[in-house]
Amino acid sequence: MKFPVPQLLHELAKLTASEIIGDRSLLVHGINEIHKVEDGDITFVDHEKYYDKALSSSATFIIINKKTEAPQGKALLFCNDPFTAYNTIVKTFRKFEPAVKNISDSAVIGEGTVIQPGAFVGHHVKIGKHCIIHSNVSIYDHCVIGDHVIIQSNTVIGGDAFYFKRRPEGYDKMLSCGRVIIHDHVEIGAGCTIDKGVSGDTIIGQGTKIDNLIQIGHDTVVGKNCLFASQVGIAGVAVIEDDVILWGQVGVSKDLTIGKGAVVLAKSGVPKSIAGGKVYFGIPIQEAREKMRELALVKQLPGIIEKLKK
Amino acid sequence: MKFPVPQLLHELAKLTASEIIGDRSLLVHGINEIHKVEDGDITFVDHEKYYDKALSSSATFIIINKKTEAPQGKALLFCNDPFTAYNTIVKTFRKFEPAVKNISDSAVIGEGTVIQPGAFVGHHVKIGKHCIIHSNVSIYDHCVIGDHVIIQSNTVIGGDAFYFKRRPEGYDKMLSCGRVIIHDHVEIGAGCTIDKGVSGDTIIGQGTKIDNLIQIGHDTVVGKNCLFASQVGIAGVAVIEDDVILWGQVGVSKDLTIGKGAVVLAKSGVPKSIAGGKVYFGIPIQEAREKMRELALVKQLPGIIEKLKK
Amino acid sequence: MKFPVPQLLHELAKLTASEIIGDRSLLVHGINEIHKVEDGDITFVDHEKYYDKALSSSATFIIINKKTEAPQGKALLFCNDPFTAYNTIVKTFRKFEPAVKNISDSAVIGEGTVIQPGAFVGHHVKIGKHCIIHSNVSIYDHCVIGDHVIIQSNTVIGGDAFYFKRRPEGYDKMLSCGRVIIHDHVEIGAGCTIDKGVSGDTIIGQGTKIDNLIQIGHDTVVGKNCLFASQVGIAGVAVIEDDVILWGQVGVSKDLTIGKGAVVLAKSGVPKSIAGGKVYFGIPIQEAREKMRELALVKQLPGIIEKLKK
């Protein structure tokens, strides 16, 4: 998330009760967690394992729980609980505003777009031209929808990211300040859930068609002209390149890439990145031909065991 | 879909900028894609592979992109893009009418039926007697629901079919003009999605009970007294005969038949037709006993490999 | 379910056209099916296989279709169809009251709680303080929600249990009179379905976090600080102890226990009880390391078969 206007570093230090290490005079342009951080952003790190990654990331500002030198051109905010400090900033700049109407007065809705009864359109939502938003759809604040988009009934666009930090006393929620962005000519089925980005955007590329009851996690980026059959689930921070086809009930893990034009057959599980242009099957997936061969071999096991007994 | 009144063939030719081959004087009674076509209907074919199938189907009229002779008693509409011509006819006779109310004035609702707050009931919907339609259910235009039907909250009846033609520039949607028909004493859980037929009807047979978060695709026909556990997904154009039991998270592929009384155990995948009266398990399914035996044999692999090493 | 006030046994006998065997003077405090029955409750049994179980259960009163002696301190209601008798009592004390408003006047909603547009809150629902109930959520009558609970859009809390008795003429529904109880600091994603108990309560323990499109069946009890990823499905009458993690698309069968701190990897199927503190994978699950070893061995099958041919 970019701030509405750049913020003074020492104001953020005051807000989060942190100590500045480095140049106090810099301006902070936005806030992002480590996967989505950009130049001018503030991010946070609270675990030794990730100190180097955060310090050498694109972030210009790092909230950190270790006293160390600021890298060249960067500044640090030192405090005991960077996760909470990060959440404090998010909460300040992206307040949850309860809605008083089904369609917020601050929503911008394009010409020729139909919004059916019971659909909820949150604050600052933008919907393009010639869309159909069917009954009982829910679109959270700040989401952006292009032109010629159809969203079938009861789908949810922009729910909070499922992202928690485990503390000794229980799970602590990372507050989401990202959005969902849906490009032109996308169609989304009924009963789907597409979560907003934690700090960046969840994106559905132009012309992609999504069937019913599909889950797409926070910060996932889907390319153009993909086809997802019913009950597919994609976790957070995944990259699905153009022209990917996922058949029914496929599950895709987080933080990976599915290459352009890959086809994953029904009920498969994708645990890590896979190359484009191939057909996959299985839990976990293999190339489909290879998997089919394995399944055939397993059927030969009774004969093998018979032979061994001789 | 049948037309409200039979249409003159030459009017449809004009509408679609097509050339008539055969008897101009015939009346067209309805429009259906190839899976659901009936005598008196018009259908379309745009690929060499399916020319013969379409020409010898029950269709009396075929929109086709090849100049050929009309079979006896039939007529052809010749044009460059039969898919678009077909969509043009559908669009003309089944216009999307935006709703202005939660419950359309054209809906017919039987005595003793309760419709809870937030439920959406589209134009021309018929709901029988003594039903309960729970909160935030969405029922699209033209759907038909019998007597003593219960639909739990947030279920969607009659969403558009997920049916696209791939073109070089992206996916082109086949417009749905079918319905969902739900027979008496059916119960449907919460958060389900049952799509309308592309051109025919998606049917749920009498007494069938469907749990939560279940997907049923376009034109699928489910028999009487079936039982589907939560998160089952059935693709389009499937036939599920009477008394079939599908346990949790089973996936069923399109265009197949599951025979009467078949039982499919949880998490299985059904890729093609299976006989009734048996129990199945696995991805892809086998008879359950056989699959269990295989699973047991795989557990013996370490021993087998040990023996081979000797 | 406990009755609002204890009931005279002979009044229930009259209501259900049953004959009393034993002490007529006792008071009946509640009604529960066999899994949830407590001292002072009435339950039912209609199958020889379960007569002993019912008669020796905690139930003080048993509706039964066999003339037998009442155990010490208990009484029986004899009739031909105990299932229907049970349903008759449930129907009498837990009537379905159609709603006239989105938020029932009998609902009690705590300070600082926000209910977004389109959410449905049924009769006698209690919601604690500082909760957010997002748009188009449905909460059925009698459910109880703690403090600091967040429920994302279009989730359904308290739908009817999926519980049917097969009769020669079709399925007969057991009427639900239980509730859903959600403890403090729980978060539930979008598009989830959590069914009410048939006669007891479905419970989500404090601090548990549930992602999108998740099914939790009737009477299931989930412990504290569990984490369920998207599209998990849990059947009825399961016990999930504290700190359990279920990854995406895991399926859990009914009437079992998952021990404290167990982790089940994505897409797995859990058919029976498993011990806590371990990691599981597979359909059906095994310990994950063991399953991984098996998968690796299957990959060696081509080599094994080669050797055997020699």
PDB file of C-alpha atoms in Angstrom, chain A residues 96 98-102 118 120 136-138 140 154-156 159-160 162 164 166 169-171 173 191 193 195 213-215 231-233 249-251 267-269 283-284 286 290 294 297-298 300-301 304 307-308, chain C residues 114-118 132 134-136 150-154 187 190-191 207-213 224-231 243-245 247 249 266-267 281 283 291 295 298-299 301-302 304-305 308-309:
ATOM      1  CA  PHE A  96     -11.955  -0.262   8.710  1.00  0.00           C
ATOM      2  CA  PRO A  98     -18.281   0.222   8.739  1.00  0.00           C
ATOM      3  CA  ALA A  99     -20.687   0.497   5.812  1.00  0.00           C
ATOM      4  CA  VAL A 100     -24.097   2.099   6.068  1.00  0.00           C
ATOM      5  CA  LYS A 101     -25.343   1.167   2.614  1.00  0.00           C
ATOM      6  CA  ASN A 102     -25.243  -1.840   0.325  1.00  0.00           C
ATOM      7  CA  GLY A 118     -28.145  -7.898  -2.342  1.00  0.00           C
ATOM      8  CA  PHE A 120     -22.414  -5.330  -1.405  1.00  0.00           C
ATOM      9  CA  ASN A 136     -25.333 -11.283  -2.950  1.00  0.00           C
ATOM     10  CA  VAL A 137     -21.784 -10.746  -4.223  1.00  0.00           C
ATOM     11  CA  SER A 138     -19.560  -9.009  -1.633  1.00  0.00           C
ATOM     12  CA  TYR A 140     -14.654  -5.235   0.047  1.00  0.00           C
ATOM     13  CA  ASN A 154     -22.408 -14.905  -3.679  1.00  0.00           C
ATOM     14  CA  THR A 155     -18.748 -14.540  -4.623  1.00  0.00           C
ATOM     15  CA  VAL A 156     -16.511 -12.598  -2.218  1.00  0.00           C
ATOM     16  CA  GLY A 159     -11.728 -10.730   2.108  1.00  0.00           C
ATOM     17  CA  ASP A 160      -8.869 -10.382   4.585  1.00  0.00           C
ATOM     18  CA  PHE A 162      -5.275 -15.491   6.015  1.00  0.00           C
ATOM     19  CA  PHE A 164      -1.169 -14.965  11.246  1.00  0.00           C
ATOM     20  CA  ARG A 166       2.001 -17.580  16.069  1.00  0.00           C
ATOM     21  CA  GLU A 169      -0.632 -17.004  23.648  1.00  0.00           C
ATOM     22  CA  GLY A 170      -2.187 -17.657  20.223  1.00  0.00           C
ATOM     23  CA  TYR A 171      -2.365 -16.339  16.672  1.00  0.00           C
ATOM     24  CA  LYS A 173      -3.379 -11.354  12.747  1.00  0.00           C
ATOM     25  CA  GLY A 191     -19.418 -18.793  -4.410  1.00  0.00           C
ATOM     26  CA  THR A 193     -13.428 -16.222  -2.561  1.00  0.00           C
ATOM     27  CA  ASP A 195      -8.633 -12.480  -0.818  1.00  0.00           C
ATOM     28  CA  LEU A 213     -16.338 -22.282  -5.421  1.00  0.00           C
ATOM     29  CA  ILE A 214     -12.740 -21.342  -6.155  1.00  0.00           C
ATOM     30  CA  GLN A 215     -10.310 -19.937  -3.585  1.00  0.00           C
ATOM     31  CA  GLN A 231     -13.294 -25.984  -6.506  1.00  0.00           C
ATOM     32  CA  VAL A 232      -9.699 -25.153  -7.405  1.00  0.00           C
ATOM     33  CA  GLY A 233      -7.785 -23.659  -4.478  1.00  0.00           C
ATOM     34  CA  GLN A 249     -10.372 -29.511  -7.282  1.00  0.00           C
ATOM     35  CA  VAL A 250      -6.685 -28.851  -8.024  1.00  0.00           C
ATOM     36  CA  GLY A 251      -4.806 -27.414  -5.044  1.00  0.00           C
ATOM     37  CA  LYS A 267      -7.623 -33.296  -8.113  1.00  0.00           C
ATOM     38  CA  SER A 268      -3.852 -32.798  -8.363  1.00  0.00           C
ATOM     39  CA  GLY A 269      -1.745 -31.015  -5.756  1.00  0.00           C
ATOM     40  CA  ILE A 283      -0.579 -35.606  -5.365  1.00  0.00           C
ATOM     41  CA  PRO A 284       2.073 -34.324  -5.459  1.00  0.00           C
ATOM     42  CA  GLN A 286       4.407 -35.285 -11.721  1.00  0.00           C
ATOM     43  CA  GLU A 290       4.948 -40.427 -15.933  1.00  0.00           C
ATOM     44  CA  GLU A 294       3.374 -45.360 -12.274  1.00  0.00           C
ATOM     45  CA  LEU A 297       2.982 -50.337 -12.614  1.00  0.00           C
ATOM     46  CA  VAL A 298       1.305 -50.385  -9.217  1.00  0.00           C
ATOM     47  CA  GLN A 300       1.373 -55.051 -11.651  1.00  0.00           C
ATOM     48  CA  LEU A 301       2.419 -55.417  -8.001  1.00  0.00           C
ATOM     49  CA  ILE A 304       5.622 -59.067  -8.954  1.00  0.00           C
ATOM     50  CA  LYS A 307       7.142 -63.982  -8.806  1.00  0.00           C
ATOM     51  CA  LEU A 308       9.152 -63.158  -5.723  1.00  0.00           C
TER      52      LEU A 308
ATOM     53  CA  VAL C 114     -20.213  -4.076  13.447  1.00  0.00           C
ATOM     54  CA  ILE C 115     -22.721  -5.884  11.253  1.00  0.00           C
ATOM     55  CA  GLN C 116     -22.193  -5.106   7.589  1.00  0.00           C
ATOM     56  CA  PRO C 117     -25.013  -4.746   5.042  1.00  0.00           C
ATOM     57  CA  GLY C 118     -26.787  -7.870   3.892  1.00  0.00           C
ATOM     58  CA  ILE C 132     -17.118  -7.773  12.696  1.00  0.00           C
ATOM     59  CA  HIS C 134     -19.145  -8.959   7.168  1.00  0.00           C
ATOM     60  CA  SER C 135     -21.650  -8.500   4.339  1.00  0.00           C
ATOM     61  CA  ASN C 136     -24.027 -11.318   3.381  1.00  0.00           C
ATOM     62  CA  ILE C 150     -14.426 -11.761  12.779  1.00  0.00           C
ATOM     63  CA  ILE C 151     -16.570 -13.531  10.179  1.00  0.00           C
ATOM     64  CA  GLN C 152     -15.768 -12.747   6.555  1.00  0.00           C
ATOM     65  CA  SER C 153     -18.476 -12.288   3.932  1.00  0.00           C
ATOM     66  CA  ASN C 154     -21.014 -14.900   2.811  1.00  0.00           C
ATOM     67  CA  GLU C 187     -11.709 -15.708  12.856  1.00  0.00           C
ATOM     68  CA  ALA C 190     -15.386 -16.110   3.551  1.00  0.00           C
ATOM     69  CA  GLY C 191     -17.832 -18.619   2.100  1.00  0.00           C
ATOM     70  CA  GLY C 207      -8.385 -18.274  19.036  1.00  0.00           C
ATOM     71  CA  THR C 208      -8.943 -20.754  16.214  1.00  0.00           C
ATOM     72  CA  LYS C 209      -8.458 -19.311  12.713  1.00  0.00           C
ATOM     73  CA  ILE C 210     -10.377 -20.702   9.737  1.00  0.00           C
ATOM     74  CA  ASP C 211      -9.647 -19.762   6.117  1.00  0.00           C
ATOM     75  CA  ASN C 212     -12.174 -19.585   3.232  1.00  0.00           C
ATOM     76  CA  LEU C 213     -14.653 -22.168   1.845  1.00  0.00           C
ATOM     77  CA  LYS C 224      -8.278 -23.694  20.808  1.00  0.00           C
ATOM     78  CA  ASN C 225      -5.781 -22.122  18.454  1.00  0.00           C
ATOM     79  CA  CYS C 226      -6.307 -24.460  15.536  1.00  0.00           C
ATOM     80  CA  LEU C 227      -5.474 -23.339  12.009  1.00  0.00           C
ATOM     81  CA  PHE C 228      -7.450 -24.630   8.999  1.00  0.00           C
ATOM     82  CA  ALA C 229      -6.394 -23.639   5.494  1.00  0.00           C
ATOM     83  CA  SER C 230      -8.819 -23.078   2.644  1.00  0.00           C
ATOM     84  CA  GLN C 231     -11.294 -25.736   1.445  1.00  0.00           C
ATOM     85  CA  ASP C 243      -3.368 -26.519  18.150  1.00  0.00           C
ATOM     86  CA  VAL C 244      -4.233 -28.792  15.227  1.00  0.00           C
ATOM     87  CA  ILE C 245      -3.187 -27.542  11.786  1.00  0.00           C
ATOM     88  CA  TRP C 247      -3.598 -27.577   5.378  1.00  0.00           C
ATOM     89  CA  GLN C 249      -8.296 -29.255   0.981  1.00  0.00           C
ATOM     90  CA  ALA C 266      -2.573 -30.524   2.111  1.00  0.00           C
ATOM     91  CA  LYS C 267      -5.108 -32.697   0.259  1.00  0.00           C
ATOM     92  CA  PHE C 281      -0.005 -37.033   4.692  1.00  0.00           C
ATOM     93  CA  ILE C 283      -5.286 -40.534   1.197  1.00  0.00           C
ATOM     94  CA  LYS C 291       4.204 -41.737   3.076  1.00  0.00           C
ATOM     95  CA  LEU C 295       6.117 -42.375  -2.837  1.00  0.00           C
ATOM     96  CA  VAL C 298       6.890 -46.389  -6.117  1.00  0.00           C
ATOM     97  CA  LYS C 299       9.238 -44.386  -8.321  1.00  0.00           C
ATOM     98  CA  LEU C 301       9.088 -49.757  -9.560  1.00  0.00           C
ATOM     99  CA  PRO C 302      10.351 -49.564 -13.170  1.00  0.00           C
ATOM    100  CA  ILE C 304      12.351 -53.463  -9.852  1.00  0.00           C
ATOM    101  CA  ILE C 305      10.353 -54.813 -12.766  1.00  0.00           C
ATOM    102  CA  LEU C 308      12.615 -59.276 -12.240  1.00  0.00           C
ATOM    103  CA  LYS C 309      12.610 -59.739 -15.997  1.00  0.00           C
TER     104      LYS C 309
END
